[in-house]
Tab-separated table of C-alpha atoms (C1' of nucleotides) in Angstrom:
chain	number	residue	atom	x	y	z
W	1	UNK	CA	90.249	-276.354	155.795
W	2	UNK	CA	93.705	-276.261	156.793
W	3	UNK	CA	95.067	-274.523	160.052
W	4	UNK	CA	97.935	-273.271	158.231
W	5	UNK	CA	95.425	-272.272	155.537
W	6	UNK	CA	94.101	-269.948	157.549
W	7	UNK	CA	97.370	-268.784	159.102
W	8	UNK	CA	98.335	-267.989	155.808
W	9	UNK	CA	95.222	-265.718	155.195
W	10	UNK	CA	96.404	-263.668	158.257
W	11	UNK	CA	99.709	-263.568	157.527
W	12	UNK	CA	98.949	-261.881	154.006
W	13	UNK	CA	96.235	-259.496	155.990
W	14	UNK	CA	98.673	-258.373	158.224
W	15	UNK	CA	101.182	-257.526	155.510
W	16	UNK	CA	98.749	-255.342	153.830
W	17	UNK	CA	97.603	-253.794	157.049
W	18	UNK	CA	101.055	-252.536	157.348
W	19	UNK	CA	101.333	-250.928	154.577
W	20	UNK	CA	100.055	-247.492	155.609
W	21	UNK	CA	100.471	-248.123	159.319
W	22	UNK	CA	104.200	-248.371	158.932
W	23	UNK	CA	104.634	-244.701	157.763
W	24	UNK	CA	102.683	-243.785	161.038
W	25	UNK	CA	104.466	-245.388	163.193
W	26	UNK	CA	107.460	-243.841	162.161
W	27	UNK	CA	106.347	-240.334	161.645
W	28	UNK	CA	104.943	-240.374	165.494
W	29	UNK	CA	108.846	-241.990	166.350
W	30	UNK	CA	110.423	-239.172	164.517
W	31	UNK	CA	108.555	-235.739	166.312
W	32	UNK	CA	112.061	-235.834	167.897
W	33	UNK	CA	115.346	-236.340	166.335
W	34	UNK	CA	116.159	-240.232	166.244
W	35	UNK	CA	119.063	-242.090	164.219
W	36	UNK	CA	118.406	-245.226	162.283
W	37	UNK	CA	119.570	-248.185	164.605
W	38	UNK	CA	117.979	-246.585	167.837
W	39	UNK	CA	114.543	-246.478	166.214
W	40	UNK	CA	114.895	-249.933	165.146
W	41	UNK	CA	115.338	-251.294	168.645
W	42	UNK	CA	112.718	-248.632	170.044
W	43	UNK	CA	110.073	-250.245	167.368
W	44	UNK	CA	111.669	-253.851	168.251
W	45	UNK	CA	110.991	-253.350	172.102
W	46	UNK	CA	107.171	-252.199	170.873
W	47	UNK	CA	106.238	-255.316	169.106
W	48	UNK	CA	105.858	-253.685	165.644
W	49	UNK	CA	107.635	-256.654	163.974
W	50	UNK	CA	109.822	-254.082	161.999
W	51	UNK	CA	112.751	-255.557	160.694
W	52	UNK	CA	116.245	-253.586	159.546
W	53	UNK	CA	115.706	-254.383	155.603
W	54	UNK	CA	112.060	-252.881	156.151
W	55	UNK	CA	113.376	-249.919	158.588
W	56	UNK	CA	116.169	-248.536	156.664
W	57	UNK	CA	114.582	-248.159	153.073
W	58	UNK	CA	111.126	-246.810	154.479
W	59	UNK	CA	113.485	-243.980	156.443
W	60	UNK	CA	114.828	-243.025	152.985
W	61	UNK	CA	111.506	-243.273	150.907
W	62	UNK	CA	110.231	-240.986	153.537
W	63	UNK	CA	112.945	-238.209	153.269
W	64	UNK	CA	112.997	-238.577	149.354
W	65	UNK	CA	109.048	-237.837	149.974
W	66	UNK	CA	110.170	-234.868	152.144
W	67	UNK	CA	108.376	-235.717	155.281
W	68	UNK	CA	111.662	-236.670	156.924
W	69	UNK	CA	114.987	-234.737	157.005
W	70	UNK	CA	118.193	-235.933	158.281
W	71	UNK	CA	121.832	-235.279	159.089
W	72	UNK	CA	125.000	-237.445	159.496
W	73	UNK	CA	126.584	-237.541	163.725
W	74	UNK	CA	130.169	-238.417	163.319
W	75	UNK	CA	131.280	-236.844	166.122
W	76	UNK	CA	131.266	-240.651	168.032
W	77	UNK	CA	132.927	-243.755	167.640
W	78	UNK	CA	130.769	-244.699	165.320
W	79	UNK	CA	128.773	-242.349	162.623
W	80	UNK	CA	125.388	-242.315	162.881
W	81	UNK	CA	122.253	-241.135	160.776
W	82	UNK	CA	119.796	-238.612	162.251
W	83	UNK	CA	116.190	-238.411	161.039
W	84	UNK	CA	113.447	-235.990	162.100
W	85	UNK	CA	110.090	-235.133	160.610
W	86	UNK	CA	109.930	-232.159	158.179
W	87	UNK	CA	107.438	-229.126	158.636
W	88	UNK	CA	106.144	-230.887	155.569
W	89	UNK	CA	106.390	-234.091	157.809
W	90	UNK	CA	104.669	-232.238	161.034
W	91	UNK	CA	101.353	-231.737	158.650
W	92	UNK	CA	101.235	-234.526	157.032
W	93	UNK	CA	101.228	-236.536	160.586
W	94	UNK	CA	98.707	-234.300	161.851
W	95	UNK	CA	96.342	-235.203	159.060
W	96	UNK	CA	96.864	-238.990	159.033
W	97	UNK	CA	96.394	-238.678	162.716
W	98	UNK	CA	92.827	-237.208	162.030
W	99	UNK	CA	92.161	-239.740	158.615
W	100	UNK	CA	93.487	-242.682	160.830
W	101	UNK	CA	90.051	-241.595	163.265
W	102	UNK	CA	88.162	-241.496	160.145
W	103	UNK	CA	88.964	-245.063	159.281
W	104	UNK	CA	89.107	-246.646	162.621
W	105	UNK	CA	85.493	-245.497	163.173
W	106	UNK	CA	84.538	-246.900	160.053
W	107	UNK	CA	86.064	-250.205	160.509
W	108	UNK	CA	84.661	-250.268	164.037
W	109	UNK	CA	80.983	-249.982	162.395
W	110	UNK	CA	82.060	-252.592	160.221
W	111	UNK	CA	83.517	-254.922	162.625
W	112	UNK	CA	80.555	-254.121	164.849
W	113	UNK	CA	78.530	-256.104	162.126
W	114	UNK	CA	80.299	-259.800	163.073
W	115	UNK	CA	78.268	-261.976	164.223
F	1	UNK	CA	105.524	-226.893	150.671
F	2	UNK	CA	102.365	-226.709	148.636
F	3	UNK	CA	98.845	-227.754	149.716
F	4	UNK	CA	98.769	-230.399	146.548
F	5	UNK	CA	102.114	-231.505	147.984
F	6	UNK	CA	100.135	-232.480	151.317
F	7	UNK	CA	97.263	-233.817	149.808
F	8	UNK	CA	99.062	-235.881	147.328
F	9	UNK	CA	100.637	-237.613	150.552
F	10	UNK	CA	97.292	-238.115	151.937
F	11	UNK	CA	95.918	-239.622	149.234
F	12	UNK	CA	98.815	-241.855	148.618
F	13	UNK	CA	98.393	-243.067	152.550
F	14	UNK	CA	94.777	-243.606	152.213
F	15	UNK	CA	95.313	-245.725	149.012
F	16	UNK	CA	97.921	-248.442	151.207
F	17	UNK	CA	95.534	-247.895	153.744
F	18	UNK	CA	92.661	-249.648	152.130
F	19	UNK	CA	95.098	-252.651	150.855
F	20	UNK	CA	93.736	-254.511	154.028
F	21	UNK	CA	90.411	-253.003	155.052
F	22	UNK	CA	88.895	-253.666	152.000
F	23	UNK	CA	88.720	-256.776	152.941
F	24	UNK	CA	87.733	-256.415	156.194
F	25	UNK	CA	85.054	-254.372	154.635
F	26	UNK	CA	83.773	-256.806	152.356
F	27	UNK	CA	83.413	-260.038	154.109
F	28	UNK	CA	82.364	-258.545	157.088
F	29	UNK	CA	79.023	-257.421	154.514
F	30	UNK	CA	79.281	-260.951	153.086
F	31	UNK	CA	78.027	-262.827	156.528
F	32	UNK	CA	75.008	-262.831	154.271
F	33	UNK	CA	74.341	-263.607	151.539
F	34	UNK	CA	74.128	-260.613	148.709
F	35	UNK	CA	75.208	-259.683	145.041
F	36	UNK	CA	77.805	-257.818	143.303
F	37	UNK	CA	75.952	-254.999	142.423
F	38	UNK	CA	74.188	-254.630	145.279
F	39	UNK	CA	77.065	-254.559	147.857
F	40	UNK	CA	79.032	-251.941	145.494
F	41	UNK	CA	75.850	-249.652	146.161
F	42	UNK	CA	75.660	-250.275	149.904
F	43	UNK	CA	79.363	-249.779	150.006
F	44	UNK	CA	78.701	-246.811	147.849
F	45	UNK	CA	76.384	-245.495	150.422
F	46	UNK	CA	78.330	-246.062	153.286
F	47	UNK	CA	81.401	-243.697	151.715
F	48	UNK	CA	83.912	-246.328	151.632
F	49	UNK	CA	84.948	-244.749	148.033
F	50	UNK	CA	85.303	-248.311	146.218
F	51	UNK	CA	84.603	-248.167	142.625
F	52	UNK	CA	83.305	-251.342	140.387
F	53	UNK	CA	86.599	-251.822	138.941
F	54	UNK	CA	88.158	-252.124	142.161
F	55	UNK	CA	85.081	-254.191	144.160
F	56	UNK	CA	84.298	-257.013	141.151
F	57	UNK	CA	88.014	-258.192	140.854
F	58	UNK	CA	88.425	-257.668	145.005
F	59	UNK	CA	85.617	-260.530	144.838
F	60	UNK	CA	86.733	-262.847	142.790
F	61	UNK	CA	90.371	-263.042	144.575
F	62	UNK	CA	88.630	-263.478	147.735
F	63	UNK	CA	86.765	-266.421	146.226
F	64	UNK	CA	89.710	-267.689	144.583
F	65	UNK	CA	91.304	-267.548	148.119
F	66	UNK	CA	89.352	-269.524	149.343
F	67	UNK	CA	87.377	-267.055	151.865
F	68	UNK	CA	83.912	-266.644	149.184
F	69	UNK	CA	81.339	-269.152	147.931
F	70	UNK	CA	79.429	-267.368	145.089
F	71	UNK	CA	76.558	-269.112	143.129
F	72	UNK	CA	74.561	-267.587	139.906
F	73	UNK	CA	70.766	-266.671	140.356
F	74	UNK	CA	69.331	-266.424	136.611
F	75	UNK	CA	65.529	-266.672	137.645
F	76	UNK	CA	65.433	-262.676	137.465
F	77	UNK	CA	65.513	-260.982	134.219
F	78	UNK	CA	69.211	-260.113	135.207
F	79	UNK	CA	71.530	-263.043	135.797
F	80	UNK	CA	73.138	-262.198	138.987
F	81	UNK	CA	76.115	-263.270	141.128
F	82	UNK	CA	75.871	-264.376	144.743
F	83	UNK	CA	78.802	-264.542	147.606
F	84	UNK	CA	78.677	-265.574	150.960
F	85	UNK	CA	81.371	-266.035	153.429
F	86	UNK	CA	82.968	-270.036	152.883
F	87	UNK	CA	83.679	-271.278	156.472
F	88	UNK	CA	87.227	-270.640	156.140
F	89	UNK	CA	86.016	-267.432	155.423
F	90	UNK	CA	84.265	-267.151	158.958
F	91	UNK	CA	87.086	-267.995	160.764
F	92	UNK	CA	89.575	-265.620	158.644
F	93	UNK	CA	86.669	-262.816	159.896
F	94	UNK	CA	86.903	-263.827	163.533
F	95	UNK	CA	90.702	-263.945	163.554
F	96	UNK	CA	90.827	-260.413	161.124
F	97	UNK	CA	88.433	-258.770	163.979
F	98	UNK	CA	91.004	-259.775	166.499
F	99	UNK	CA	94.060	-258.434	164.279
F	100	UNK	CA	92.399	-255.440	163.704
F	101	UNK	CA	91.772	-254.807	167.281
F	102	UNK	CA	95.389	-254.961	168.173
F	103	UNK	CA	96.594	-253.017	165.439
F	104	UNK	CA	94.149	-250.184	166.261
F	105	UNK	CA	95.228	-250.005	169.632
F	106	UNK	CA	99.008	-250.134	169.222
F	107	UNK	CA	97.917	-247.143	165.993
F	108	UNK	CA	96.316	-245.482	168.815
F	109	UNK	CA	99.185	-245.586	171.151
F	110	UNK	CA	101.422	-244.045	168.918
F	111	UNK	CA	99.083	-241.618	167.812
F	112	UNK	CA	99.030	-241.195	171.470
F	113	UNK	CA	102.167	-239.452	171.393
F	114	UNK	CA	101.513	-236.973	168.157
F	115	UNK	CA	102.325	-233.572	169.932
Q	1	DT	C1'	61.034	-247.171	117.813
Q	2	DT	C1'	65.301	-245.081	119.387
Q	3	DA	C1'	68.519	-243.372	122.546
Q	4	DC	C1'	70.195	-243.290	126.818
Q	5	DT	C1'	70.758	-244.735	131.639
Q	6	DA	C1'	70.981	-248.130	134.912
Q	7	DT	C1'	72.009	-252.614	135.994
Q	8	DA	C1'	75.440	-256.293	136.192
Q	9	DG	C1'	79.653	-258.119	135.226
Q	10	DT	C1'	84.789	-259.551	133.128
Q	11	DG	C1'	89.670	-258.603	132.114
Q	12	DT	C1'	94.168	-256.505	132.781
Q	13	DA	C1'	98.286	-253.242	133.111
Q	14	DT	C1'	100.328	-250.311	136.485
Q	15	DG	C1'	102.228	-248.261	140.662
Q	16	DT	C1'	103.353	-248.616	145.407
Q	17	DC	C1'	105.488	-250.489	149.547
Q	18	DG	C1'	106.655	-254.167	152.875
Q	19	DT	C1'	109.437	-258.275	152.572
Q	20	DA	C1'	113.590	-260.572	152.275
Q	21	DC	C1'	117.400	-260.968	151.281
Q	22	DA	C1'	122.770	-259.707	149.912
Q	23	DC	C1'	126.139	-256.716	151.096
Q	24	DT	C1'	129.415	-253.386	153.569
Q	25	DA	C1'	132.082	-251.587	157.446
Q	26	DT	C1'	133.913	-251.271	161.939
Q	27	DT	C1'	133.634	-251.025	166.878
Q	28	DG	C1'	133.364	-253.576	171.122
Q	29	DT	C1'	133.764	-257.731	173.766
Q	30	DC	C1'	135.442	-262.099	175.118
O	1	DG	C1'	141.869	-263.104	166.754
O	2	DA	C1'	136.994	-264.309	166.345
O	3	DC	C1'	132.568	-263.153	166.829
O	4	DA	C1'	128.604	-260.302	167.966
O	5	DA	C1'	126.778	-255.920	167.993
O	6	DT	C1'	126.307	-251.666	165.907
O	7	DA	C1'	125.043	-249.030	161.837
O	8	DG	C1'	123.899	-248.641	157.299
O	9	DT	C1'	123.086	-249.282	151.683
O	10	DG	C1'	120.991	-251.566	147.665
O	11	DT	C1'	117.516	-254.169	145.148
O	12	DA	C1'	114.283	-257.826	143.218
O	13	DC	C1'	109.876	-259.606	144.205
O	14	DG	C1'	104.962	-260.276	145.413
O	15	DA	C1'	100.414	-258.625	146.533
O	16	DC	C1'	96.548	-255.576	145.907
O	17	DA	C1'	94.010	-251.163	145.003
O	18	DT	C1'	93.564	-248.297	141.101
O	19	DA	C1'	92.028	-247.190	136.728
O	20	DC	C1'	90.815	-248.031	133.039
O	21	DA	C1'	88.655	-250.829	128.606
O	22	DC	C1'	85.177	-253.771	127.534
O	23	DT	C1'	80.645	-256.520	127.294
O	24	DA	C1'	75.645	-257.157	127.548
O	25	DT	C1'	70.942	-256.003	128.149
O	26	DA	C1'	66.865	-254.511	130.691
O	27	DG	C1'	64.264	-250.432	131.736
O	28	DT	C1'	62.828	-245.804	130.864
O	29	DA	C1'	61.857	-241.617	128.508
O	30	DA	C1'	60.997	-239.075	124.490
DNA sequence: TTACTATAGTGTATGTCGTACACTATTGTC
DNA sequence: GACAATAGTGTACGACATACACTATAGTAA
């Protein structure tokens, strides 16, 4: 079969792995107050492959969830977009952080199986 | 906020979780050969929560991808449907096991930092 | 013999979220 | 003045797990 075949495969994989893994990432990023741009280049410099038209609307889906809250900084040159987790937020991390164990042991048994 | 508030959340996360690992999940158990039925009881077993209606059509896409080779056994007095990994479908396991253990240590990194 | 469960599978609409753009605005730098 | 950097909004699309409906029949118990 086809290198770019199987590149394909992984590419798709990797999409879906993000889905879920995304929403961590951020919540972890977002303990302390953050605005918009800065977390973008913070999750740039970490290799998450996060990209602005991925960043922005997951920062709002999260708020309009409640797990984020955030305030507008126009007090510099330039106004800027605050976002920090929610006591809502704070919970829900803590439980992902333990169902995030839960999995990774799982897949680990699973993974152990490869041959 | 309400406890069905959090555990909506949860669930929700869970759900994208599994777009991803269930595939992981499945060809991993596919390295040999087995039967519909029978890996939806083993998966049963092993509390990975899939249901029929999800496993069955999870299957066939995987064939249909390319990663599956299934083949009917009729000499039982059940006709019954066999996969197996395809050899594309080997490789896409080594290269997923790889993936997978990046991800989980960059997830583990940033759940490094949960307070 | 009948009723029910277990065994085995197919088909499909829906909701969710990352992707991939288009778009806007303006500050800062050369 | 032109361009890049800084900062953000809005939205259509594709992929996949979910959640059913549906089919068929062998095996078991009464």
């Amino acid at each position: 079969m086809s290198k770019s075949q199987l590149d394909e495969v992984i590419h798709s994989f990797l999409v879906e792995m993000k889905r879920g893994t995304m929403t961590i990432i951020v919540l972890t990023q977002l303990q302390t107050k953050q605005y918009g741009y800065s977390l973008l280049t913070v999750l740039e410099k970490k290799k998450t492959g996060i990209e602005a038209g991925t960043l922005y609307p997951l920062l709002r889906r999260l708020e309009k969830q409640g797990l984020l809250q955030s305030e507008w900084d126009t007090s510099e040159s330039r106004p800027r977009k605050f976002y920090q987790l929610s006591d809502l937020g704070k919970e829900v991390l803590e439980r992902i952080k333990k169902e995030w164990d839960l999995l990774s042991n799982q897949m680990d048994h699973f993974l152990g199986e490869v041959l």
